[in-house]
Amino acid sequence: MSGAAQPTANGQAEPAASPAANPAASGPANPMASGSKNAARANDQAHENTRRSTVNRLSADHVTLGYDQRVIAEKLSVEIPDNSFTVIVGPNACGKSTLLRALSRMLKPSEGRVLLDGQVIQSMPAKKVARTLGLLPQSSIAPDGITVGDLVGRGRYPHQGLLRQWSAEDERVVQESMASTGVAGLADRYVDELSGGQRQRVWIAMALAQQTPLLLLDEPTTYLDIQHQIDVLDLCAELHETQGRTLVAVLHDLNHAARYATHLIALRGGEVVAEGAPTDIVTADLVEEVFGLRCQVIDDPETGTPLVVPAARRARARATASATAKEGS
Amino acid sequence: MTTPRIRPAGAQRVPASPARRVRAVRTVGGLSVRFDIRTFAVVVLLLVAAATASVVLIGTGDFPIPAGDVLKTLVGDGSASQEFIVNDLRLPRVLVGLLVGASLGLGGALFQSISRNPLGSPDVLGLGQGSTAGALIMIVLYSGSATEVALGALVGGLVTGLAIYLLAWKRGVHGYRLVLVGIGVSSIVTAVNGYLLTKADIVDAARAVVWMTGSLNGRDWAQVWPLLIMCAVLVPLVLGNARGLRMMEMGDDVSYALGVSVERTRLLLMVAAVLLTAGATAAAGPVGFVALTAPQLARRLTRSPGPNLVPSMCMGATLLVVADWASQRAFGADQLPVGVVTGVLGGVYLLWLLVTERKAGRI
């Protein structure tokens, strides 16, 4: 599905998109190298995997995910199209955050593998991954008494070392990240003093300072009011459009997802139900299948993207009653 | 790039509040070191304070020596009697004090940073009690020598540390989980200690009680060397991993995302912290509350976020030497074990901490 939608090879798109020097954008060289390693393995499977991983930088390949004994998803395969703003949606406990954790190597799949630039992500050095793939997790703690500038500066960690603690480049990138998220004016403020919306912008700035071509966001709009939700999503869309970063976000609000995503992945019970451009895949049937909710899908009057309008309570009650009657008979 | 606020154009300035100035020193070869000016000043001041207190402490005792003579003797220019008193009697005691204080300060800072909780310090977690149990077993059951008691304390501390780790570390650490498990372990070990004491005859019991208070009396070079070697190995190891620890304050997920090997760093630093604490306790007994207060006081002086490892270490050393001086001088002819002084000061501080933390809504 993604082959046609990906006219740009990542080797071309990356340097043009992110202005800063990007040591991690090793481009197509790596997938080829690991491809030859894989060739030693079972032939046709290796071929398929190599082909897949040269197309896109990040993918999950038949991963089984779970915590302890509880399996959340089995043999799940997902491709993140390069330069897309991919949004993962699905009902609660469908495994969307789990999938994101696996994609960001936070959770090790019990089977299958997550590939980043053609390499199994767990086998790569931690700092190298951190220069390629950033994550904005749901749970993050601002240390006591830390200023905005200092927190954003911590995003430079994977680019630093014991004797390379704060280069001029670090300085510049931090300033840029704060400017592009609109928190430059807050640089000297303490993070504890900020509002929820501002704070989320600061964390996004920190993830940006990491300068990764890929950025994963786990429910970036949770706990924000509607204005700040839109604000954060606008910011994401802008980062995607102007800086050419590949964004992957888990979102709760289907309408936000349909409006902002260029690529939508709908999950239910640990399985991909549908994926593609929101205009192509969001239909009343899909919403009912994924969320179990009867609804109409109309055109968003502002953007023309699909807008999900849940059916009225009575209509839904009638539908449930008739369904139960059918089952009973 | 263009920030709304006007800032001095110096390329080496980084954004910081007026109270905090961070400077980066860069070499031509692309190397750079970053330090906080206030933290640097605090460390220098603490070192000066520790050195001054040490000199005063060396001059203090039944045979007082003026500070000038102490310094002269230290550089090898004193009279024979002064040389004996300074180099053989009092200097090792002061050095043990400095090293024990530094180890406790650093161990405490590590624990508090890893548990992200000011209460997550070795005192509260029962490491001191564990060391005490080890020492009591040697004293009461085997009437062991001083070295055997120290070894027993070391092993007791390490075993307690391991027990806490195993009980609290299922799938990463959670601050309160660690503190609660520590309190549980602590009370079990305290009960064991009480049992051992009741079993002891009066001579052993007296010896045990003195040990349990924490004292620097009669410490000599035999205690200095092992402590010095331990610090020489562990301090660089810890400081080398300090940057990862700084990131871990923001939560495991963020630090994973930034490329910190969270589990490895945490295990390594935990082991280092337990070793530092147990080693210090083996040398001087469970000197209470230094590990709890030193990092907090250091943090209040530097006003800097982060684990504040070096300032905590210097603060611990200063605190212990000053407390030792106070325990010898403040109460007339009666010399108290240093643990009594740190215990009183630390206890007051703990109460204050609990009250303010409660006001801040964190407890």
CSV table of N, CA and C in Angstrom, one decimal, chain A residues 38 41 45-46 49-50 59-64 76 109 111-115 118-122:
chain,number,residue,atom,x,y,z
A,38,ASN,N,20.8,-10.5,6.2
A,38,ASN,CA,19.5,-11.3,6.3
A,38,ASN,C,19.5,-12.4,5.2
A,41,ARG,N,19.5,-15.9,5.9
A,41,ARG,CA,18.4,-16.5,6.6
A,41,ARG,C,17.4,-17.1,5.5
A,45,GLN,N,11.6,-15.0,3.0
A,45,GLN,CA,11.2,-14.1,4.1
A,45,GLN,C,12.2,-12.9,4.2
A,46,ALA,N,13.5,-13.3,4.1
A,46,ALA,CA,14.5,-12.2,4.2
A,46,ALA,C,14.3,-11.2,3.0
A,49,ASN,N,11.5,-8.8,3.9
A,49,ASN,CA,11.9,-7.9,4.9
A,49,ASN,C,12.8,-6.8,4.4
A,50,THR,N,13.8,-7.2,3.6
A,50,THR,CA,14.7,-6.3,3.1
A,50,THR,C,14.0,-5.2,2.2
A,59,SER,N,9.5,0.4,10.9
A,59,SER,CA,8.4,-0.6,10.7
A,59,SER,C,8.4,-1.6,11.8
A,60,ALA,N,7.3,-2.2,12.0
A,60,ALA,CA,7.2,-3.3,13.0
A,60,ALA,C,6.8,-4.5,12.1
A,61,ASP,N,7.6,-5.6,12.4
A,61,ASP,CA,7.5,-6.8,11.5
A,61,ASP,C,7.0,-8.0,12.3
A,62,HIS,N,5.7,-8.3,12.2
A,62,HIS,CA,5.1,-9.4,12.9
A,62,HIS,C,5.5,-9.5,14.4
A,63,VAL,N,5.2,-8.3,15.0
A,63,VAL,CA,5.6,-8.3,16.4
A,63,VAL,C,4.5,-8.8,17.3
A,64,THR,N,4.8,-9.5,18.4
A,64,THR,CA,3.9,-9.9,19.4
A,64,THR,C,4.2,-9.1,20.6
A,76,LEU,N,1.7,-8.4,14.7
A,76,LEU,CA,1.2,-7.2,14.2
A,76,LEU,C,2.3,-6.6,13.3
A,109,PRO,N,9.5,-6.7,21.8
A,109,PRO,CA,8.5,-7.6,21.3
A,109,PRO,C,9.0,-9.0,21.7
A,111,GLU,N,8.0,-11.6,20.1
A,111,GLU,CA,8.3,-12.2,18.8
A,111,GLU,C,8.3,-11.1,17.8
A,112,GLY,N,9.0,-11.4,16.7
A,112,GLY,CA,9.0,-10.4,15.6
A,112,GLY,C,10.0,-9.3,16.0
A,113,ARG,N,10.1,-8.3,15.1
A,113,ARG,CA,11.1,-7.3,15.4
A,113,ARG,C,10.6,-5.9,14.9
A,114,VAL,N,11.2,-4.9,15.4
A,114,VAL,CA,11.0,-3.5,15.0
A,114,VAL,C,12.2,-3.1,14.3
A,115,LEU,N,12.1,-2.6,13.0
A,115,LEU,CA,13.2,-2.3,12.2
A,115,LEU,C,13.3,-0.8,12.1
A,118,GLY,N,16.4,-0.5,8.6
A,118,GLY,CA,16.8,-1.8,8.3
A,118,GLY,C,17.4,-2.6,9.3
A,119,GLN,N,17.6,-2.1,10.5
A,119,GLN,CA,18.3,-2.8,11.6
A,119,GLN,C,17.3,-3.1,12.7
A,120,VAL,N,17.5,-4.2,13.4
A,120,VAL,CA,16.6,-4.5,14.5
A,120,VAL,C,16.9,-3.4,15.6
A,121,ILE,N,15.9,-2.7,16.0
A,121,ILE,CA,16.1,-1.5,16.8
A,121,ILE,C,16.8,-1.9,18.1
A,122,GLN,N,16.5,-3.0,18.7
A,122,GLN,CA,17.1,-3.4,20.0
A,122,GLN,C,18.6,-3.6,19.9
